[in-house]
Short mmCIF file of C-alpha atoms in Angstrom, two decimals:
data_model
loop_
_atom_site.label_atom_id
_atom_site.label_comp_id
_atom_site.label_asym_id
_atom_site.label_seq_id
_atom_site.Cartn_x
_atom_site.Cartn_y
_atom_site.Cartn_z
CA UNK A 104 -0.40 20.84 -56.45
CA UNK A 105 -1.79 23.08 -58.80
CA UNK A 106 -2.95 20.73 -61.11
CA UNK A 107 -4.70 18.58 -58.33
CA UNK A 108 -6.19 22.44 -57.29
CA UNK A 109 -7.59 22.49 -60.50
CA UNK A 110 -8.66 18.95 -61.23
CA UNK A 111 -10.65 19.57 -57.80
CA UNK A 112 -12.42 22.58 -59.19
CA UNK A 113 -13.19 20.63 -62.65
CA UNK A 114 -15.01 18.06 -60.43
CA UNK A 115 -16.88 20.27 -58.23
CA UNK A 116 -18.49 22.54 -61.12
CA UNK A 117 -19.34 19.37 -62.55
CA UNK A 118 -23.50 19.03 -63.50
CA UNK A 119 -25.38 16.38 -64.71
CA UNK A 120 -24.91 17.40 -68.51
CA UNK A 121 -20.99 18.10 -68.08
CA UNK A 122 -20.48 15.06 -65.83
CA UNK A 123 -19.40 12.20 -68.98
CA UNK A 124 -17.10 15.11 -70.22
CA UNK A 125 -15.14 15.73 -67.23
CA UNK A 126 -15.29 11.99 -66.19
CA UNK A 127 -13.73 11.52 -69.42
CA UNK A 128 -11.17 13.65 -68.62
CA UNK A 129 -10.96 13.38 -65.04
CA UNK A 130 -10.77 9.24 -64.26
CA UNK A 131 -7.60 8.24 -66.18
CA UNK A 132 -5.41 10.71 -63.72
CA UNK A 133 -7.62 9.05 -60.44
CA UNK A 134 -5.16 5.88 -60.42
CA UNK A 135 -2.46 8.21 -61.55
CA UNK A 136 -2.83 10.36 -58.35
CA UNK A 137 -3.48 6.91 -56.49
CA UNK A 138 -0.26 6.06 -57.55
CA UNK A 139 1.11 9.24 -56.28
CA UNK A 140 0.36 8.95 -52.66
CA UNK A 141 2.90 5.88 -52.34
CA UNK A 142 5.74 9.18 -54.06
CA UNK A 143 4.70 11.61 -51.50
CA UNK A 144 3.52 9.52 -48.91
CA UNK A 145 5.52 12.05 -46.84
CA UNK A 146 3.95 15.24 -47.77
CA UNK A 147 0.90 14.91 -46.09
CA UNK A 148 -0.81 18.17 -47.67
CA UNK A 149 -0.45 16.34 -51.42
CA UNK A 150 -2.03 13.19 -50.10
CA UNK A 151 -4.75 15.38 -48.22
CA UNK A 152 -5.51 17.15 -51.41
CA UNK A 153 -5.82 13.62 -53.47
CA UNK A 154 -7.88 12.37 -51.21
CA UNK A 155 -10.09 15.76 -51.54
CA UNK A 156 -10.07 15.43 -55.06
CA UNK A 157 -11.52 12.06 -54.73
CA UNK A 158 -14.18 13.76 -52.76
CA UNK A 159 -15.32 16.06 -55.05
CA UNK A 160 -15.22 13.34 -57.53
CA UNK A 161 -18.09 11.14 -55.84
CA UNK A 162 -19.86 14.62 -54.35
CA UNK A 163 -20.48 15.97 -57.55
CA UNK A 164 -20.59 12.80 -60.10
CA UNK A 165 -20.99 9.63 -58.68
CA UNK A 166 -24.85 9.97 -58.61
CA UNK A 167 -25.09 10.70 -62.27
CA UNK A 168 -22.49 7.85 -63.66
CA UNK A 169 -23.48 5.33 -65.31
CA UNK A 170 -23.20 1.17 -64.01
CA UNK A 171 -19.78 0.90 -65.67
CA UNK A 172 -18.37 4.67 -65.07
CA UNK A 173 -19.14 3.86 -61.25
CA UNK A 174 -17.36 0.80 -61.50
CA UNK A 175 -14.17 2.32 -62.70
CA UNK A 176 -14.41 4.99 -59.98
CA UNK A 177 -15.35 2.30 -57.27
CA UNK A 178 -11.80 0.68 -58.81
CA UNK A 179 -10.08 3.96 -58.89
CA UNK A 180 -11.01 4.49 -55.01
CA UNK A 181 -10.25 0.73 -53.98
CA UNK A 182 -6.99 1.17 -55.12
CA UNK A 183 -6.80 4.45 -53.41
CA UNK A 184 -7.80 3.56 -50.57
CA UNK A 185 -5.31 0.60 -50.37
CA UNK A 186 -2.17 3.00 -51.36
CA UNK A 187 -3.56 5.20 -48.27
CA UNK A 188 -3.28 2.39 -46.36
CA UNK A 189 0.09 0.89 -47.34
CA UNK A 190 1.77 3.67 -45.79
CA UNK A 191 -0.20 4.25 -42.83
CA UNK A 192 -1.45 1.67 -41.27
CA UNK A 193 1.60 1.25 -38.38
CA UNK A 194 3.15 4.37 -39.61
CA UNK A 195 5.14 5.69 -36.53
CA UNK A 196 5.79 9.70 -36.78
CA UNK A 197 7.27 11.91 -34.47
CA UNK A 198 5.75 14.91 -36.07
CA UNK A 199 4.53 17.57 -33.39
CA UNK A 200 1.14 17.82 -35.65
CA UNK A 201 1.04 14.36 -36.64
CA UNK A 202 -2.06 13.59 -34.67
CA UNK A 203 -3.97 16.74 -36.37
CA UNK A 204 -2.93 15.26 -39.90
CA UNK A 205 -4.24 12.02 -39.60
CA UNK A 206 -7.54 13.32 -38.19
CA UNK A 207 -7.48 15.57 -41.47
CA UNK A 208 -6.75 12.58 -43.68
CA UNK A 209 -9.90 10.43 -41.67
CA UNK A 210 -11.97 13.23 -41.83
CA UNK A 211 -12.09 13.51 -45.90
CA UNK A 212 -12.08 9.79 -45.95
CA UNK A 213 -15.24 9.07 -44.30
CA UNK A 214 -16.28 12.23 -46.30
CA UNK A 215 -15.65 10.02 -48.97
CA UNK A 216 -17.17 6.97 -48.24
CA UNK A 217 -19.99 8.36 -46.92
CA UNK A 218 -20.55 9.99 -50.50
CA UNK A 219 -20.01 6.87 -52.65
CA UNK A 220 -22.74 4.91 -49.75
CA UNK A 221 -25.28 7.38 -51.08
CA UNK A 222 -24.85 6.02 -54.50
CA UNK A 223 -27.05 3.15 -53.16
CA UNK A 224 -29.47 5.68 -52.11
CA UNK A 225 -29.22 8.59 -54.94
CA UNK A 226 -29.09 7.44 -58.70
CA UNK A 227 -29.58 9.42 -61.21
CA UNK A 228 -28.09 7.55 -64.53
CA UNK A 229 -31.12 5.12 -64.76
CA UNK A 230 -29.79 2.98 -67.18
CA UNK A 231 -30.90 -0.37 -65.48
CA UNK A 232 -27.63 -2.08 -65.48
CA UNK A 233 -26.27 -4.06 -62.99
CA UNK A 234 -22.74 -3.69 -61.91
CA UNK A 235 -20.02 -6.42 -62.31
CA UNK A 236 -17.37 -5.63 -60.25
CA UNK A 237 -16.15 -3.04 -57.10
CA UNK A 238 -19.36 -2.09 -55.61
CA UNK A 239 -20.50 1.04 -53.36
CA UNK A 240 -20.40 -1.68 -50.49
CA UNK A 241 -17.17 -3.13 -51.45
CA UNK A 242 -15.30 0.26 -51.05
CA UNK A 243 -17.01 1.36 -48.17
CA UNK A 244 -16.03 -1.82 -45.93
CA UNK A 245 -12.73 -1.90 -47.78
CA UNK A 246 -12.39 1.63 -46.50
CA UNK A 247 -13.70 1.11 -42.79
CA UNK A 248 -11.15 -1.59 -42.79
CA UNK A 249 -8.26 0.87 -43.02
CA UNK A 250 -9.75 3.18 -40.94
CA UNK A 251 -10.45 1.46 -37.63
CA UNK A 252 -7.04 0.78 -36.92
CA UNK A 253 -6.20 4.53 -37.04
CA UNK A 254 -9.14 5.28 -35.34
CA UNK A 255 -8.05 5.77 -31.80
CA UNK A 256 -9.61 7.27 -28.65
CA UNK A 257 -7.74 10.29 -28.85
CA UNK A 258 -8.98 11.05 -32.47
CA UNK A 259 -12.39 10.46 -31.56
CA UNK A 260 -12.21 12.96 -29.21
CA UNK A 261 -12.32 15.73 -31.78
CA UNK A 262 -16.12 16.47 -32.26
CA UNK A 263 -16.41 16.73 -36.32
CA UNK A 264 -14.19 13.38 -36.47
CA UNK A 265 -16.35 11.66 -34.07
CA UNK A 266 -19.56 12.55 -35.30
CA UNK A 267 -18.66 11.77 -38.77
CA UNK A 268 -17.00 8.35 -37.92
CA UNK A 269 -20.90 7.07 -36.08
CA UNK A 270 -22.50 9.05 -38.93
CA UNK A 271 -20.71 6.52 -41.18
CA UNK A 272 -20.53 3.84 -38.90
CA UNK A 273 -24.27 3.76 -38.74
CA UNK A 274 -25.46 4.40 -42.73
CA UNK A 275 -23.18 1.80 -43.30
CA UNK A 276 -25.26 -0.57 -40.60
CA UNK A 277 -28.55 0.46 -42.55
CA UNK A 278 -27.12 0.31 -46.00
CA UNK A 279 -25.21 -2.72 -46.38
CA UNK A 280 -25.71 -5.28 -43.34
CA UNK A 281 -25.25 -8.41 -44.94
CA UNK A 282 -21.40 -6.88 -46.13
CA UNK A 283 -20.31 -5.64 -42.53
CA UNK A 284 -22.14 -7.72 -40.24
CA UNK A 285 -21.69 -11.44 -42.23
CA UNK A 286 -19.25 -10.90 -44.93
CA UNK A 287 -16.85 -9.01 -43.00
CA UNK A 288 -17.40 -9.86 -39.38
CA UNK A 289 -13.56 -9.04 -38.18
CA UNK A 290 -14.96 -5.31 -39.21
CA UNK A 291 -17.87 -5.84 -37.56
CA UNK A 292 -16.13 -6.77 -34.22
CA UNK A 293 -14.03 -3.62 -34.58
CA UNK A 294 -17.17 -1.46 -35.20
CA UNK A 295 -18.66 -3.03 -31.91
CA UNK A 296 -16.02 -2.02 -29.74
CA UNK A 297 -16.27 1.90 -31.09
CA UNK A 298 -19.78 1.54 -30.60
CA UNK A 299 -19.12 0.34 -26.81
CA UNK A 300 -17.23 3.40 -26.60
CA UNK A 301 -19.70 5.61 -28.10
CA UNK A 302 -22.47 4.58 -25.74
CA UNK A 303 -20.53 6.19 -22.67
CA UNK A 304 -17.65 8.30 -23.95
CA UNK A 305 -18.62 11.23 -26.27
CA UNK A 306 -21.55 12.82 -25.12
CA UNK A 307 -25.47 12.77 -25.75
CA UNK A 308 -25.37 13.70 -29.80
CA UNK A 309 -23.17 10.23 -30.29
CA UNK A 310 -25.45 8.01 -27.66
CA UNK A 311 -28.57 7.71 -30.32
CA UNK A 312 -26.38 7.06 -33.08
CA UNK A 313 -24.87 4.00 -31.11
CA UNK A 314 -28.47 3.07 -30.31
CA UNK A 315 -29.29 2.83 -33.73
CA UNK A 316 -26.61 1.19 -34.94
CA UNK A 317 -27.59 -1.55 -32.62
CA UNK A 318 -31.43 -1.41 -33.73
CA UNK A 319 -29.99 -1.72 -37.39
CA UNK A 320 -27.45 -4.42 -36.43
CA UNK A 321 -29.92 -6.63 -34.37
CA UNK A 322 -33.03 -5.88 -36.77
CA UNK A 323 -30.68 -7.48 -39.76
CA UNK A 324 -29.54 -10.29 -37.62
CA UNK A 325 -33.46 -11.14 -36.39
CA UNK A 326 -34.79 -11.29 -39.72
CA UNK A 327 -31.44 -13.24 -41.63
CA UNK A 328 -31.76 -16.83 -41.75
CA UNK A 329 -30.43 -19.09 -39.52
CA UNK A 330 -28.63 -15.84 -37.85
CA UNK A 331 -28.03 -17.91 -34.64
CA UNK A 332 -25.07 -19.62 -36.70
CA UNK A 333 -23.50 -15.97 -37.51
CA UNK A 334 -20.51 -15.24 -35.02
CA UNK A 335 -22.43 -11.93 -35.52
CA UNK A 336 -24.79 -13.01 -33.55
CA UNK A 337 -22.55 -13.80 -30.11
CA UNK A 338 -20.97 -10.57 -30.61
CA UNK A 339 -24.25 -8.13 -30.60
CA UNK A 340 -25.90 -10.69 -27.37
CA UNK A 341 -23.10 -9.14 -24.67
CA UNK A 342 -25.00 -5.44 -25.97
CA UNK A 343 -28.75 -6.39 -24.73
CA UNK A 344 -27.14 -6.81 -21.00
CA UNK A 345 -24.61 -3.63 -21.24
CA UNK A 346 -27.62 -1.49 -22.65
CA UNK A 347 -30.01 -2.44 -20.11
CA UNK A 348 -27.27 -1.48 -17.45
CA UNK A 349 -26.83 1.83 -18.53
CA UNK A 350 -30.65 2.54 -18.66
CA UNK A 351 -30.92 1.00 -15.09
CA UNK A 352 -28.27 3.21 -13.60
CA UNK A 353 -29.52 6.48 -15.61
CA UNK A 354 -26.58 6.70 -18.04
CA UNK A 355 -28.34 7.40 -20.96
CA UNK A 356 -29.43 11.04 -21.96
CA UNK A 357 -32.88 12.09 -22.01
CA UNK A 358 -32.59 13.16 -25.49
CA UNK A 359 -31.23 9.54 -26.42
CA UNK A 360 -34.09 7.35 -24.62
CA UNK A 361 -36.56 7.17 -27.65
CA UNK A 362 -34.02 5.52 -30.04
CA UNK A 363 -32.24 3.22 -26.53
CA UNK A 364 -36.03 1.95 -26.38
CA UNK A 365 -36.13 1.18 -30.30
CA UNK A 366 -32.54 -0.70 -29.73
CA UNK A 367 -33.56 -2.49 -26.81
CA UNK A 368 -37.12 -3.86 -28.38
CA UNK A 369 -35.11 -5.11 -31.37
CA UNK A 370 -32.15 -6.70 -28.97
CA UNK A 371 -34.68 -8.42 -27.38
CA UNK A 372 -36.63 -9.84 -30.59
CA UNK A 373 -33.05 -11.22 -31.01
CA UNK A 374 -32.38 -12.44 -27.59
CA UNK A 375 -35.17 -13.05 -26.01
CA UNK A 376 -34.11 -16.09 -23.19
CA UNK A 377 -31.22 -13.51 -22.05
CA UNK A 378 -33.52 -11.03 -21.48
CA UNK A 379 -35.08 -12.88 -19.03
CA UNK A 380 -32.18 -13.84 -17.35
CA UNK A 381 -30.54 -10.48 -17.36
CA UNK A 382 -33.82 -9.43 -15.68
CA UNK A 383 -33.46 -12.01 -12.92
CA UNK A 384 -30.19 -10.99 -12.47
CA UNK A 385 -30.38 -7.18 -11.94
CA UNK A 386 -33.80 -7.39 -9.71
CA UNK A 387 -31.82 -10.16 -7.66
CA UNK A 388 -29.03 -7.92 -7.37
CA UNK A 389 -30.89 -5.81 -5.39
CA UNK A 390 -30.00 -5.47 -1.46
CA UNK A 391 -33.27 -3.76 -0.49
CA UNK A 392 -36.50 -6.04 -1.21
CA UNK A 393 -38.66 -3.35 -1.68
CA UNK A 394 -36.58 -2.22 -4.59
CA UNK A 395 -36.24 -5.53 -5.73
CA UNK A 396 -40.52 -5.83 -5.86
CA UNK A 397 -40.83 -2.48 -7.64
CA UNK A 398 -37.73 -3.41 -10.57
CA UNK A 399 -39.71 -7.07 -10.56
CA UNK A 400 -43.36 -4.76 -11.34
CA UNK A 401 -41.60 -2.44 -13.59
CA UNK A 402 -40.01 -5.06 -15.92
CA UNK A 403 -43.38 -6.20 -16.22
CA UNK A 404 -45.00 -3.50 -17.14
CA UNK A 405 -42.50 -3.13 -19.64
CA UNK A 406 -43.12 -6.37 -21.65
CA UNK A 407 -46.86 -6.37 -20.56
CA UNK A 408 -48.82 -6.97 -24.45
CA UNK A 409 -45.65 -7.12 -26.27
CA UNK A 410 -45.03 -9.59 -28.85
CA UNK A 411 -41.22 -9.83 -29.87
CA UNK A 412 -41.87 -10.42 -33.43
CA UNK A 413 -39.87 -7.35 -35.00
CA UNK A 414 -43.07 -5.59 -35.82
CA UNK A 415 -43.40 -1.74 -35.97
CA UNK A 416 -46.35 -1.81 -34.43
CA UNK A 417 -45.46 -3.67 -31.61
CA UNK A 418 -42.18 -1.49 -31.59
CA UNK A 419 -44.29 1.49 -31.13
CA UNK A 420 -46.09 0.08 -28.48
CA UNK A 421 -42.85 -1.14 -26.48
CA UNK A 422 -41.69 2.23 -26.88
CA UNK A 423 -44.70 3.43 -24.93
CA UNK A 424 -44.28 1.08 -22.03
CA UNK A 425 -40.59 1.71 -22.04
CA UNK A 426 -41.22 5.66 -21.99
CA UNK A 427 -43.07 4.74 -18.68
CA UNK A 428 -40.92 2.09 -17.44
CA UNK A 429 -37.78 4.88 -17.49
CA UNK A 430 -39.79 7.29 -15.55
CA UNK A 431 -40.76 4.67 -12.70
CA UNK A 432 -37.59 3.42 -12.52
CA UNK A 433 -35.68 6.71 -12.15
CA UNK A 434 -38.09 7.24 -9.18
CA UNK A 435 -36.70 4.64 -7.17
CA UNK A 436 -33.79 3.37 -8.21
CA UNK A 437 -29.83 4.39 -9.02
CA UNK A 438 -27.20 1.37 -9.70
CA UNK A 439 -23.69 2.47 -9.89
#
């Protein structure tokens, strides 16, 4: 432990004129320690500090490697990342504090993926190369692939966890669509159905990320061509009516409306017949036809000079009639 103490402090003093040295020394002992997780799979304060080390590694470096020294870390983490999950995916423990570990271990994982994302972001090695094998994207999805199936309800009860896990969720969304939401659409599912959770479970800070993890989602699928072929596509359409529920029966915070109204423009560029339909449905659902006039008038108002062609403009204005739309119907109307 000592030397993975010290190997951690190497990596976070590193600076953009140290960085080759240490990465010299520091990324033949990465698969080593790799390696080492499957020996001490067991002692989960040696795997927490790998991981950590790992961490430091990609919080400190990653931005200034060059194309082929990010490679071999993007290597070094796959096959991290796959040890990690050798020997705890279906892991059963009776450990008292078993629970608390594995949120440690998730929470310095999606520390760490979150840090080699920004490498698509934040480069600083400008040497123009392309890369030629692992990429930031490949990791990350590789990563969010062992992680959802730890990730249960319980864990996401703990507020850092949570928050970091739709941080993640949602950069990942933005950063690298084509990879989660086409390439790896079994991920995608799983992301879908913490997102479904999100929207209702974990309070007001976690509702906007949700929402915009659906904008991002639906915004990649309007614009990709011939989307309607994606399985993708089928599972973000049940979204546009569960969304439009919550808003109609005042489940969605205040503070989370302006980004629910961004979401539910760019659900509707996607699905635009089934937002008609939904429509229908929930003003027909209505017992009293007073209330069924007004919810007719207000979803009127609410597409009234809107074109659904993924514009920001004409997301801007949606957002206005929306704003309005919210307020009228809150006046009137409550669906449980």
């Amino acid at each position: 432990m000592d030397i993975l103490h010290k190997c951690i402090g190497m990596a976070s003093g590193a600076v953009i004129n140290t960085t080759p040295t240490i990465f010299a020394v520091l990324h033949p002992m990465l698969n080593e320690f790799s390696a080492l997780i499957g020996v001490y799979h067991n002692y989960q304060i040696i795997v927490h500090l790998i991981i950590q080390l790992f961490v430091e590694f990609s919080k400190k470096m990653l931005c200034f490697l060059r194309v082929e020294e990010s490679d071999k870390f993007y290597m070094s983490c796959y096959q991290m990342v796959d040890m990690y999950a050798r020997y705890n995916i279906n892991r059963v423990s009776l450990d008292s504090d078993a629970e608390d570990q594995c949120y440690q271990d998730l929470y310095v994982f999606l520390e760490l993926l979150t840090h080699v994302m920004s490498k698509e972001v934040l480069d600083l090695s400008s040497d123009g190369k392309t890369t030629t094998g692992k990429t930031a994207g490949d990791v990350c999805v590789y990563g969010l692939q062992v992680i959802l199936p730890l990730m249960t309800i319980d864990l996401l009860k703990f507020p850092a966890l949570c928050l970091q896990y739709y941080k993640y969720a949602g950069y990942m969304c933005e950063m690298v669509p084509l990879k989660l939401c086409i390439e790896n659409v079994d991920i995608f599912k799983g992301v879908l159905t913490t997102i479904e959770l999100g929207l209702t479970m974990f309070g007001h800070e976690i509702t906007p990320m949700c929402t915009d993890f659906l904008q991002s989602a639906a915004s990649f699928l309007y614009r990709h061509e011939n989307c309607t072929m994606h399985e993708a596509y089928n599972l973000l359409k049940p979204f546009l009516k569960f969304l439009m529920k919550l808003i109609l029966s005042c489940q969605i915070n205040s503070d989370a409306l302006s980004s629910t109204g961004h979401a539910l423009y760019t659900l509707i560029c996607c699905y635009p017949e089934e937002f008609q339909q939904i429509s229908m449905q929930l003003i027909n659902d209505q017992a009293d036809t007073s209330v069924m006039d007004r919810l007719h008038n207000a979803f009127t108002l609410l597409t009234a000079g809107i074109d659904f062609n993924g514009t920001h403009a004409m997301k801007c204005r949606f957002k206005n009639n929306f704003d309005s739309f919210t307020t009228n119907i809150r006046g009137f109307l409550f669906i449980k």
